[in-house]
Coordinates of C-alpha atoms in Angstrom, one line a residue:
Chain I
M4 CA 24.3 13.9 -47.9
R5 CA 25.6 10.4 -47.2
P6 CA 28.6 11.2 -45.0
V7 CA 26.3 13.5 -43.0
L8 CA 23.8 10.7 -42.5
R9 CA 26.5 8.2 -41.6
A10 CA 27.8 10.2 -38.7
P11 CA 24.6 9.6 -36.6
R12 CA 24.7 5.9 -37.3
S13 CA 28.2 5.5 -35.9
S14 CA 27.3 7.6 -32.9
R15 CA 24.2 5.5 -32.5
R16 CA 26.4 2.4 -32.6
A17 CA 28.6 3.9 -30.0
A18 CA 25.5 4.7 -27.9
S19 CA 24.2 1.1 -28.2
A20 CA 27.6 -0.3 -27.3
A21 CA 27.7 2.1 -24.3
I22 CA 24.3 0.9 -23.2
A23 CA 25.3 -2.7 -23.6
A24 CA 28.4 -2.1 -21.6
L25 CA 26.4 -0.2 -18.9
L26 CA 23.9 -3.1 -18.6
A27 CA 26.7 -5.6 -18.3
A28 CA 28.3 -3.4 -15.6
V29 CA 25.0 -3.3 -13.8
A30 CA 24.6 -7.0 -14.1
V31 CA 28.0 -7.6 -12.6
G32 CA 27.6 -4.9 -10.0
C33 CA 24.2 -6.2 -8.8
A34 CA 25.2 -9.8 -8.7
P35 CA 24.4 -10.6 -5.1
Q36 CA 26.4 -12.7 -2.8
P37 CA 25.1 -16.3 -2.7
E38 CA 24.3 -16.1 1.0
E39 CA 21.0 -17.9 0.5
D40 CA 22.8 -20.9 -1.0
A41 CA 25.1 -21.1 1.9
S42 CA 22.4 -21.0 4.5
G43 CA 20.2 -23.4 2.4
S44 CA 22.9 -26.0 2.2
A45 CA 23.8 -25.6 5.9
S46 CA 20.2 -26.2 6.9
A47 CA 20.0 -29.2 4.6
S48 CA 23.0 -30.8 6.1
A49 CA 21.9 -29.9 9.6
S50 CA 18.5 -31.5 9.3
A51 CA 19.9 -34.4 7.4
S52 CA 22.3 -35.3 10.2
G53 CA 19.5 -35.1 12.8
A54 CA 20.5 -31.6 13.8
S55 CA 23.4 -30.8 16.2
C56 CA 21.6 -28.9 18.9
A57 CA 24.7 -28.7 21.1
K58 CA 24.0 -26.3 24.0
G59 CA 24.9 -22.7 23.2
E60 CA 26.6 -23.7 20.0
L61 CA 23.9 -23.3 17.4
G62 CA 24.6 -21.5 14.1
T63 CA 22.8 -18.4 15.2
K64 CA 23.0 -15.0 13.4
T65 CA 25.5 -13.7 15.9
S66 CA 27.7 -16.5 17.3
G67 CA 27.1 -17.1 21.0
K68 CA 24.0 -14.9 21.0
L69 CA 20.4 -15.7 20.4
T70 CA 18.5 -13.0 18.5
I71 CA 14.8 -13.0 19.1
A72 CA 12.4 -10.6 17.4
T73 CA 9.0 -9.3 18.2
D74 CA 6.8 -6.4 17.0
Q75 CA 6.6 -3.1 18.7
P76 CA 4.7 -2.2 20.8
A77 CA 4.7 -5.5 22.7
Y78 CA 1.3 -5.9 24.3
E79 CA 0.3 -7.3 27.6
P80 CA -0.3 -10.0 28.7
W81 CA 2.3 -11.3 26.2
F82 CA 4.9 -8.9 27.3
K83 CA 5.0 -6.4 30.2
D84 CA 5.6 -2.7 30.0
D85 CA 6.4 -3.0 26.3
D86 CA 9.8 -4.3 27.2
P87 CA 10.6 -7.9 26.1
K88 CA 13.9 -7.8 27.9
N89 CA 12.4 -8.0 31.4
G90 CA 11.4 -11.6 31.1
E91 CA 7.9 -10.7 32.3
G92 CA 4.8 -11.5 30.3
F93 CA 4.0 -14.9 28.8
E94 CA 5.9 -14.7 25.5
S95 CA 8.9 -13.0 27.1
A96 CA 9.1 -15.8 29.7
V97 CA 8.6 -18.5 27.0
A98 CA 11.4 -16.9 24.9
Y99 CA 13.8 -17.0 27.8
A100 CA 12.8 -20.5 28.7
V101 CA 13.5 -21.6 25.1
A102 CA 16.8 -19.8 25.1
K103 CA 17.8 -21.5 28.4
Q104 CA 16.8 -24.9 26.9
L105 CA 19.1 -24.2 23.9
G106 CA 21.9 -23.3 26.3
Y107 CA 21.8 -19.5 26.2
D108 CA 21.9 -17.4 29.3
K109 CA 19.6 -14.5 29.8
A110 CA 22.6 -12.2 29.0
D111 CA 23.1 -14.0 25.6
V112 CA 19.6 -13.1 24.4
V113 CA 19.3 -10.1 22.1
W114 CA 15.9 -8.6 21.3
Q115 CA 15.0 -7.1 18.0
S116 CA 12.0 -5.1 16.9
V117 CA 10.5 -6.5 13.7
P118 CA 7.1 -5.5 12.4
F119 CA 4.8 -8.5 11.9
N120 CA 4.5 -8.2 8.1
K121 CA 8.2 -7.9 7.7
A122 CA 9.0 -11.0 9.7
F123 CA 8.2 -13.3 6.8
A124 CA 9.8 -11.4 3.9
P125 CA 12.2 -13.4 1.8
G126 CA 15.9 -12.6 2.0
A127 CA 18.3 -12.8 4.8
K128 CA 16.7 -12.7 8.3
T129 CA 18.2 -10.6 11.1
F130 CA 16.8 -12.7 13.8
D131 CA 17.0 -16.4 14.9
F132 CA 13.3 -16.6 15.7
D133 CA 10.3 -14.3 16.1
V134 CA 7.8 -14.6 18.9
N135 CA 4.7 -12.5 18.1
Q136 CA 1.5 -14.5 18.8
V137 CA 1.7 -16.0 15.3
S138 CA -0.8 -18.8 14.8
I139 CA 0.5 -21.9 13.0
S140 CA -1.2 -22.8 9.8
D141 CA -0.4 -25.0 6.8
E142 CA -0.8 -22.0 4.5
R143 CA 1.7 -19.9 6.5
K144 CA 4.1 -22.9 6.6
K145 CA 4.6 -22.4 2.9
A146 CA 6.3 -19.1 3.7
V147 CA 8.1 -19.6 7.0
D148 CA 9.1 -22.4 9.4
F149 CA 7.3 -22.8 12.7
S150 CA 8.4 -24.4 15.9
S151 CA 5.9 -26.6 17.6
G152 CA 3.1 -24.7 19.3
Y153 CA 3.8 -23.1 22.7
Y154 CA 0.3 -22.0 23.4
D155 CA -3.2 -23.3 22.6
V156 CA -5.1 -20.2 21.7
R157 CA -8.9 -19.5 21.6
Q158 CA -10.6 -16.6 20.0
A159 CA -13.0 -14.4 22.1
V160 CA -15.6 -11.8 21.4
V161 CA -15.5 -8.5 23.3
A162 CA -18.4 -6.0 23.4
L163 CA -19.4 -2.9 25.5
K164 CA -21.3 -4.0 28.6
D165 CA -24.5 -2.0 27.9
S166 CA -24.7 -2.9 24.2
P167 CA -27.1 -5.5 22.7
A168 CA -24.0 -7.4 21.4
A169 CA -23.1 -8.2 25.1
K170 CA -26.2 -10.3 25.3
A171 CA -25.2 -12.7 22.5
T172 CA -25.0 -16.3 23.7
S173 CA -24.4 -18.1 20.4
I174 CA -22.6 -17.7 17.1
A175 CA -26.0 -17.1 15.4
D176 CA -26.5 -14.0 17.7
L177 CA -23.3 -12.6 16.4
R178 CA -24.2 -13.0 12.8
K179 CA -26.2 -9.7 12.5
L180 CA -23.6 -7.6 14.4
H181 CA -20.9 -5.4 12.9
L182 CA -17.7 -7.2 14.0
G183 CA -14.1 -6.0 13.7
A184 CA -10.6 -7.5 14.1
Q185 CA -7.0 -6.8 13.5
V186 CA -5.9 -7.5 9.9
G187 CA -3.5 -10.4 9.5
T188 CA -4.9 -12.3 12.5
T189 CA -6.8 -15.6 12.7
S190 CA -9.4 -13.5 14.6
L191 CA -10.4 -12.0 11.3
D192 CA -10.6 -15.4 9.7
Y193 CA -12.9 -16.6 12.5
I194 CA -15.3 -13.8 11.7
D195 CA -15.3 -14.7 8.0
D196 CA -15.2 -18.5 8.3
V197 CA -17.1 -19.2 11.5
V198 CA -19.4 -16.4 12.2
K199 CA -20.1 -15.4 8.6
P200 CA -21.8 -12.1 9.5
T201 CA -24.3 -10.4 7.2
Q202 CA -22.2 -7.2 7.3
D203 CA -18.6 -7.3 6.2
A204 CA -16.0 -7.3 9.0
A205 CA -14.1 -4.2 9.7
A206 CA -10.3 -4.8 9.4
Y207 CA -8.0 -2.6 11.5
A208 CA -4.2 -2.3 11.2
K209 CA -3.8 -2.5 14.9
N210 CA -5.9 -3.8 17.8
D211 CA -5.7 -0.3 19.3
Q212 CA -7.8 1.1 16.4
A213 CA -10.3 -1.7 16.8
K214 CA -10.6 -0.9 20.5
S215 CA -11.3 2.8 19.8
A216 CA -13.8 1.9 17.1
L217 CA -15.5 -0.3 19.7
K218 CA -15.5 2.5 22.2
N219 CA -17.0 4.9 19.7
G220 CA -19.8 2.6 18.6
Q221 CA -18.4 2.2 15.1
I222 CA -18.5 -1.6 15.5
D223 CA -20.6 -3.8 17.9
A224 CA -17.8 -6.2 18.9
I225 CA -14.2 -7.1 18.3
V226 CA -12.7 -10.6 18.0
L227 CA -9.3 -11.3 19.5
D228 CA -7.4 -14.1 21.2
L229 CA -8.7 -14.8 24.7
P230 CA -5.7 -13.6 26.8
T231 CA -5.6 -10.3 24.9
A232 CA -9.4 -10.1 25.4
F233 CA -8.9 -10.4 29.1
Y234 CA -6.3 -7.7 29.2
V235 CA -8.5 -5.4 27.1
T236 CA -11.5 -5.7 29.3
A237 CA -9.6 -5.6 32.5
A238 CA -7.3 -2.6 31.7
E239 CA -8.0 -0.8 28.5
V240 CA -11.8 -0.7 27.7
T241 CA -13.1 -1.3 31.2
D242 CA -16.8 -0.8 30.2
A243 CA -16.5 -3.8 27.9
K244 CA -16.9 -7.5 28.7
I245 CA -16.0 -10.8 27.1
V246 CA -19.1 -12.0 25.4
G247 CA -17.7 -15.5 25.0
Q248 CA -15.0 -17.6 23.4
F249 CA -15.1 -19.8 20.3
E250 CA -14.6 -23.5 20.4
N251 CA -11.6 -24.6 18.4
Q252 CA -12.6 -25.3 14.8
G253 CA -11.8 -28.7 13.3
G254 CA -9.6 -31.3 14.9
T255 CA -6.3 -29.5 15.6
P256 CA -6.3 -26.7 18.1
E257 CA -5.0 -23.3 17.0
Q258 CA -1.5 -22.8 18.4
F259 CA 1.0 -20.0 18.5
G260 CA 4.4 -21.0 17.2
L261 CA 7.8 -19.4 17.0
V262 CA 8.5 -18.1 13.5
L263 CA 11.8 -19.1 11.8
D264 CA 13.1 -18.3 8.4
K265 CA 12.0 -20.9 5.8
G266 CA 14.5 -23.7 5.8
S267 CA 16.3 -22.4 8.9
A268 CA 18.9 -24.7 10.4
L269 CA 17.5 -23.9 13.9
T270 CA 13.9 -25.1 13.3
S271 CA 14.4 -28.6 14.6
C272 CA 16.4 -27.5 17.6
V273 CA 13.9 -24.9 18.6
T274 CA 11.1 -27.3 18.1
T275 CA 12.9 -29.9 20.3
A276 CA 13.3 -27.2 22.9
V277 CA 9.6 -26.2 22.9
D278 CA 8.6 -29.9 23.1
A279 CA 10.9 -30.4 26.1
L280 CA 9.4 -27.4 27.8
R281 CA 5.9 -28.7 27.3
A282 CA 6.9 -32.1 28.5
D283 CA 8.5 -31.0 31.8
G284 CA 5.6 -28.6 32.6
T285 CA 7.5 -25.4 32.2
L286 CA 5.1 -24.1 29.6
A287 CA 2.1 -24.9 31.8
K288 CA 3.8 -23.1 34.7
I289 CA 4.5 -20.0 32.6
E290 CA 0.9 -20.0 31.3
Q291 CA -0.4 -20.3 34.9
E292 CA 1.7 -17.3 35.9
W293 CA 0.8 -14.9 33.2
L294 CA -2.5 -16.1 31.6
S295 CA -4.2 -17.7 34.5
D296 CA -7.5 -15.8 34.2
A297 CA -8.0 -16.9 30.5
V298 CA -10.0 -19.9 31.5
D299 CA -13.6 -19.3 32.4
A300 CA -15.3 -17.4 29.5
P301 CA -18.6 -18.9 28.3
V302 CA -18.2 -20.9 25.0
L303 CA -20.2 -19.6 22.0
K304 CA -21.6 -22.4 19.9
Chain Y
M8 CA 3.4 7.9 -43.1
T9 CA 5.9 10.6 -42.3
V10 CA 7.0 10.7 -45.9
V11 CA 3.6 11.7 -47.2
K12 CA 3.2 14.3 -44.6
E13 CA 6.5 15.9 -45.0
E14 CA 7.1 15.6 -48.7
P15 CA 4.8 18.3 -50.1
G16 CA 6.4 21.0 -48.1
R17 CA 9.9 19.7 -49.0
E18 CA 9.1 19.5 -52.7
D19 CA 7.8 23.0 -52.7
A20 CA 10.9 24.2 -51.0
D21 CA 12.9 22.4 -53.6
G22 CA 11.0 24.1 -56.4
D23 CA 9.6 20.9 -57.9
G24 CA 6.1 22.1 -57.4
G25 CA 3.1 19.8 -57.9
T26 CA 0.9 18.0 -55.4
P27 CA 0.7 14.2 -54.8
D28 CA -2.6 14.2 -56.7
A29 CA -2.7 11.3 -59.2
D30 CA -5.1 13.0 -61.6
D31 CA -2.9 15.8 -62.7
G32 CA -0.5 13.5 -64.4
Y33 CA 2.3 14.1 -61.9
V34 CA 4.9 11.4 -61.9
P35 CA 7.4 11.5 -59.1
S36 CA 11.0 12.0 -60.2
R37 CA 13.5 9.1 -59.9
R38 CA 15.3 11.3 -57.4
R39 CA 12.2 11.6 -55.3
L40 CA 11.5 7.9 -55.4
D41 CA 15.1 7.2 -54.4
R42 CA 14.8 9.7 -51.5
E43 CA 11.6 8.1 -50.3
R44 CA 13.0 4.6 -50.4
Y45 CA 16.1 5.8 -48.6
K46 CA 14.0 7.4 -45.9
R47 CA 11.9 4.3 -45.6
D48 CA 15.0 2.2 -45.2
R49 CA 16.3 4.5 -42.5
A50 CA 13.0 4.4 -40.7
R51 CA 12.9 0.6 -40.8
R52 CA 16.4 0.4 -39.6
A53 CA 15.8 2.8 -36.8
T54 CA 12.8 0.8 -35.6
A55 CA 14.8 -2.4 -35.8
V56 CA 17.7 -1.0 -33.8
A57 CA 15.3 0.4 -31.2
A58 CA 13.5 -3.0 -31.0
L59 CA 16.7 -4.9 -30.7
S60 CA 18.2 -2.6 -28.0
T61 CA 14.9 -2.8 -26.0
L62 CA 15.0 -6.5 -26.3
V63 CA 18.6 -6.7 -25.2
T64 CA 17.8 -4.5 -22.2
A65 CA 14.8 -6.5 -21.2
V66 CA 16.7 -9.8 -21.5
V67 CA 19.7 -8.5 -19.5
L68 CA 17.3 -7.1 -16.7
Y69 CA 15.4 -10.4 -16.8
L70 CA 18.5 -12.5 -16.4
V71 CA 19.8 -10.3 -13.6
V72 CA 16.6 -10.8 -11.7
V73 CA 16.1 -14.4 -12.5
N74 CA 19.7 -15.4 -11.7
A75 CA 19.6 -13.7 -8.4
P76 CA 20.2 -16.4 -5.7
G77 CA 17.0 -15.5 -3.9
W78 CA 14.8 -15.5 -7.0
P79 CA 12.9 -18.8 -6.6
R80 CA 11.7 -17.7 -3.2
T81 CA 11.1 -14.1 -4.2
K82 CA 9.1 -15.4 -7.2
E83 CA 7.0 -17.6 -4.9
T84 CA 6.5 -14.8 -2.4
F85 CA 5.7 -11.9 -4.7
F86 CA 4.6 -13.5 -8.0
S87 CA 2.5 -16.5 -7.1
A88 CA -0.1 -17.1 -9.7
E89 CA -2.3 -18.9 -7.2
Y90 CA -2.5 -16.0 -4.8
A91 CA -2.8 -13.5 -7.6
R92 CA -5.9 -15.3 -8.7
E93 CA -7.3 -15.4 -5.2
A94 CA -6.5 -11.8 -4.5
F95 CA -7.7 -10.2 -7.7
P96 CA -11.5 -10.4 -7.2
K97 CA -11.2 -9.2 -3.6
V98 CA -8.8 -6.4 -4.5
L99 CA -11.2 -5.3 -7.3
E100 CA -14.0 -5.3 -4.8
G101 CA -12.0 -3.1 -2.5
L102 CA -11.0 -0.9 -5.4
W103 CA -14.6 0.0 -5.9
L104 CA -14.5 1.8 -2.6
N105 CA -11.3 3.7 -3.7
V106 CA -13.0 4.7 -7.0
R107 CA -16.2 6.0 -5.3
L108 CA -14.1 7.9 -2.8
L109 CA -12.0 9.3 -5.6
L110 CA -15.0 10.5 -7.6
I111 CA -16.9 12.1 -4.7
C112 CA -13.8 13.5 -2.9
G113 CA -12.4 14.6 -6.2
V114 CA -15.4 16.8 -7.0
A115 CA -15.7 18.1 -3.5
V116 CA -12.0 18.9 -3.5
L117 CA -12.2 20.8 -6.8
V118 CA -15.2 22.9 -5.6
L119 CA -13.9 23.6 -2.2
G120 CA -10.3 24.3 -3.4
M121 CA -11.6 26.7 -6.0
L122 CA -13.7 28.5 -3.4
I123 CA -10.8 28.8 -1.1
A124 CA -8.5 30.0 -3.9
I125 CA -11.0 32.7 -4.9
A126 CA -11.4 33.7 -1.3
R127 CA -7.7 34.1 -1.0
T128 CA -7.4 36.2 -4.2
L129 CA -10.3 38.6 -3.4
R130 CA -9.3 42.2 -3.3
G131 CA -10.5 45.0 -1.0
P132 CA -10.3 45.5 2.7
V133 CA -13.8 44.2 3.3
F134 CA -12.7 40.7 2.4
F135 CA -9.7 40.7 4.8
P136 CA -11.3 38.2 7.3
L137 CA -12.2 35.9 4.4
R138 CA -8.7 36.1 3.0
A139 CA -7.2 35.5 6.5
L140 CA -9.4 32.5 7.1
A141 CA -8.6 31.0 3.7
A142 CA -4.9 31.5 4.3
A143 CA -5.1 29.9 7.8
Y144 CA -7.0 27.0 6.3
T145 CA -4.5 26.2 3.6
D146 CA -1.6 26.7 6.0
F147 CA -3.0 24.4 8.5
F148 CA -4.3 21.5 6.4
R149 CA -1.3 21.6 4.0
G150 CA 1.0 21.2 7.0
L151 CA -1.0 18.7 8.9
P152 CA 0.1 15.1 8.0
L153 CA -2.8 13.4 6.2
I154 CA -2.5 10.4 8.5
I155 CA -3.0 12.5 11.6
N156 CA -5.9 14.4 10.0
L157 CA -7.5 11.0 9.3
M158 CA -6.9 9.7 12.8
I159 CA -8.5 12.8 14.3
V160 CA -11.5 12.7 12.0
V161 CA -12.1 9.0 11.8
L162 CA -11.3 8.0 15.3
G163 CA -11.7 11.3 17.2
V164 CA -14.9 12.8 15.9
P165 CA -17.0 9.7 16.8
A166 CA -15.5 9.9 20.3
L167 CA -17.3 13.2 20.8
R168 CA -20.6 11.3 20.5
L169 CA -22.4 14.2 18.8
Q170 CA -26.0 13.6 17.9
G171 CA -26.6 13.2 14.2
V172 CA -22.9 13.0 13.3
T173 CA -22.0 9.9 11.3
V174 CA -19.7 7.2 12.7
D175 CA -19.2 5.7 9.2
P176 CA -15.4 5.5 8.7
V177 CA -15.8 5.9 4.9
L178 CA -17.8 9.2 5.2
L179 CA -15.4 10.5 7.9
G180 CA -12.4 9.4 6.0
G181 CA -13.7 11.1 2.9
T182 CA -14.2 14.3 4.9
A183 CA -10.6 14.2 6.1
L184 CA -9.3 13.6 2.6
T185 CA -11.3 16.5 1.3
L186 CA -10.0 18.8 4.0
T187 CA -6.4 18.0 3.3
Y188 CA -6.6 17.9 -0.5
S189 CA -8.7 21.0 -0.9
A190 CA -5.9 22.9 0.8
Y191 CA -3.4 21.6 -1.7
V192 CA -5.7 22.2 -4.6
A193 CA -6.6 25.7 -3.4
E194 CA -2.9 26.6 -3.7
V195 CA -2.7 25.1 -7.2
F196 CA -5.7 27.2 -8.2
R197 CA -4.3 30.3 -6.5
A198 CA -1.0 29.9 -8.3
G199 CA -2.9 29.5 -11.6
I200 CA -5.0 32.6 -10.9
E201 CA -2.0 34.7 -10.0
S202 CA -0.1 33.5 -13.0
V203 CA -2.5 35.3 -15.3
H204 CA -0.8 38.5 -16.3
P205 CA -2.4 41.5 -14.5
S206 CA -2.9 43.2 -17.8
Q207 CA -5.6 40.6 -18.6
R208 CA -7.6 41.7 -15.6
A209 CA -6.9 45.3 -16.4
A210 CA -8.0 44.9 -20.0
A211 CA -11.2 43.1 -18.9
R212 CA -12.0 45.8 -16.4
S213 CA -11.4 48.5 -19.0
L214 CA -13.9 46.8 -21.3
G215 CA -16.5 47.4 -18.6
L216 CA -16.5 43.9 -17.0
T217 CA -17.0 43.8 -13.2
N218 CA -14.4 42.2 -11.0
R219 CA -16.5 39.0 -10.9
Q220 CA -17.1 38.9 -14.6
A221 CA -13.4 39.5 -15.2
L222 CA -12.5 36.6 -12.9
R223 CA -15.2 34.3 -14.5
H224 CA -14.7 35.0 -18.2
V225 CA -11.1 36.2 -18.5
V226 CA -8.9 35.1 -15.6
L227 CA -10.2 31.6 -14.7
P228 CA -10.3 30.2 -18.2
Q229 CA -6.7 31.0 -18.6
A230 CA -5.7 29.9 -15.2
V231 CA -7.5 26.5 -15.3
R232 CA -5.5 25.5 -18.4
R233 CA -2.2 26.0 -16.6
Q234 CA -3.5 24.1 -13.6
V235 CA -4.4 20.9 -15.3
P236 CA -1.1 19.1 -14.9
P237 CA -0.6 19.9 -11.2
L238 CA -4.2 19.2 -10.6
L239 CA -3.8 15.8 -12.2
N240 CA -0.9 15.1 -9.9
D241 CA -3.0 15.9 -6.8
L242 CA -5.8 13.8 -8.2
V243 CA -3.5 10.8 -8.6
S244 CA -2.2 11.3 -5.1
L245 CA -5.7 11.5 -3.8
Q246 CA -6.5 8.3 -5.6
K247 CA -3.8 6.5 -3.8
D248 CA -4.5 8.1 -0.5
T249 CA -8.2 7.1 -0.6
G250 CA -6.9 3.7 0.8
L251 CA -6.0 5.4 4.1
V252 CA -9.6 5.4 5.1
S253 CA -8.9 1.8 6.0
I254 CA -7.6 3.3 9.3
G255 CA -11.3 3.2 10.3
G256 CA -11.7 -0.4 9.4
A257 CA -13.1 0.0 5.9
V258 CA -11.7 -2.6 3.4
D259 CA -10.2 -0.9 0.4
A260 CA -8.1 -2.5 -2.3
V261 CA -4.9 -2.4 -0.2
R262 CA -6.6 -3.6 2.9
A263 CA -8.2 -6.5 1.0
A264 CA -4.7 -7.4 0.0
D265 CA -3.5 -7.1 3.6
I266 CA -6.1 -9.6 4.7
I267 CA -4.8 -12.2 2.3
V268 CA -1.2 -11.4 3.1
G269 CA -1.8 -11.8 6.8
R270 CA -3.3 -15.2 6.4
S271 CA -0.9 -16.6 3.8
L272 CA 2.3 -14.7 4.5
N273 CA 2.6 -14.3 0.8
Y274 CA 3.1 -10.8 -0.7
T275 CA 1.6 -11.4 -4.1
P276 CA -1.7 -9.6 -3.2
Y277 CA 0.2 -6.4 -2.7
I278 CA 1.6 -6.6 -6.2
V279 CA -1.9 -7.2 -7.6
A280 CA -3.2 -4.2 -5.7
G281 CA -0.3 -2.0 -6.8
L282 CA -0.8 -3.0 -10.5
V283 CA -4.5 -2.3 -10.2
F284 CA -3.8 1.3 -9.0
V285 CA -1.3 1.8 -11.8
A286 CA -3.9 0.6 -14.3
L287 CA -6.3 3.1 -12.9
T288 CA -3.8 6.0 -13.2
I289 CA -2.7 5.5 -16.7
P290 CA -6.1 6.0 -18.4
M291 CA -6.6 9.1 -16.1
T292 CA -3.4 10.6 -17.4
R293 CA -4.2 9.9 -21.0
F294 CA -7.7 11.4 -20.5
T295 CA -6.2 14.6 -19.0
D296 CA -3.7 14.8 -21.9
W297 CA -6.6 14.5 -24.3
V298 CA -8.6 17.3 -22.5
T299 CA -5.5 19.5 -22.4
A300 CA -4.9 19.0 -26.1
R301 CA -8.5 19.7 -26.9
M302 CA -8.4 22.9 -24.9
D303 CA -5.2 24.0 -26.6
R304 CA -6.8 23.3 -30.0
Q305 CA -9.9 25.4 -29.2
R306 CA -7.7 28.2 -28.0
A307 CA -5.7 28.1 -31.2
Q308 CA -8.9 28.2 -33.3
G309 CA -10.4 31.0 -31.3
G310 CA -7.4 33.1 -31.8
T311 CA -7.8 34.8 -28.5
T312 CA -5.2 35.3 -25.8

């Protein structure tokens, strides 16, 4: 009896030893390269020494190139013809202006397609900065770095011309409507925090779906940023109109910023570049060129 | 526990006789006591080894994850207690939509799937159009990607501007889910029905049952039992896919998480939503296991089939 019983025990021991060895092997095999540490210390030293923003010699992902990311499709008026590389459209123009400021020629700029909700994932980034109409907020600053703002954005309400929603003149008028917006946008926050409608807002994965819901009468109005609202009413849903725009809430205006990895060594240099572009009037010129009609929409109070 | 259960049989086999009844003056032999103690020791030992090995595995995995260079940031981004607290009530609110859709679509899918399966298994030349229609239905909706089906129904149907047809994304989304899933479930039912040996039907018919009675009382009861595990699979899939109605703007558990993720750029709400779905699936699995076990017991007692 006993010897027979003993055999399994030893085999069990062998098995447990094997498991332990396997786990140890896994632990060693998975041990990742300490790349985060390297970039972290690099950024620390860079920001400590006041940042060396020497023209064209930044520590970019690909040396000598500036990798810029945006989502796909890239919408007008921020980009033109879904092609960021052509330098047309507001954000494409801003991106190339920033690149030039940092000392990179047009040929040195490499575009990358990165979905919005992947742009802020932890781990190594594949881009130097992301330009995707991302509003700067303190909450988001916990997850990523932002450059200073390159555009003061206002939110606008779009409704079909012949609908009752088109006659709204105040925020109180909007309250009883069924409103929609794209998920992950400040537009949705405006509905929840400013309008506070009686009916829960509809949240769409893309503005395209919000637009078709508006056309189909599934919602009364959509909220989006003003330049996009102008494009939507001018080109995409032509029987819709801009009901009005919201005033900025609180003291600081809502601004779009370039998104950089948390603790990126480039943040201060990119911020300096954006500030310089604002100071010398380049940003105003680009805005005039691509977003000129986003000025005279009635303000909803 | 196991000792008491196993011992009587063993003892009888050994020829010791006797039952573990205290009244009949039975005193377990020394050998038996030794054997029981030995077995208890081994059982304790096995439990201890299992516990220790589980603990070691857990610790090693924990250390591997925690010592990863990106861990502090991953922890903050995916496992932030603050955002978990914020997301939980909203995710639960969204989950209520998933649950309602699951219950209503689940029932609709089972009924429709069963009808289609029966239509496909009908015999006789009269029923050819019905069979062909049912086959076309399953072929089409099983092949059509669910997401496209949803887009067409949720975004396309309202575009027709038909009088009296709802524009509610939840109702439309539920319809699309039912269309796709009833096609899957119909195939599960059909496989179940066809897996019942033809002799069963023949025997039922020879006893004088009509075709319909044979199906109702002989074939289906046997078929359904075999269908339970694959049906549960489809039900769990349906449960997760109910979230896709958010295409039409409805806020389900995942979309509720999306909203917070978009504002905070922190992924924790996704983890919360994921865990909530897992927590919903596990009781469902246990419930089905219980139902299956009960059906098996009843079958064993009935002694039929």
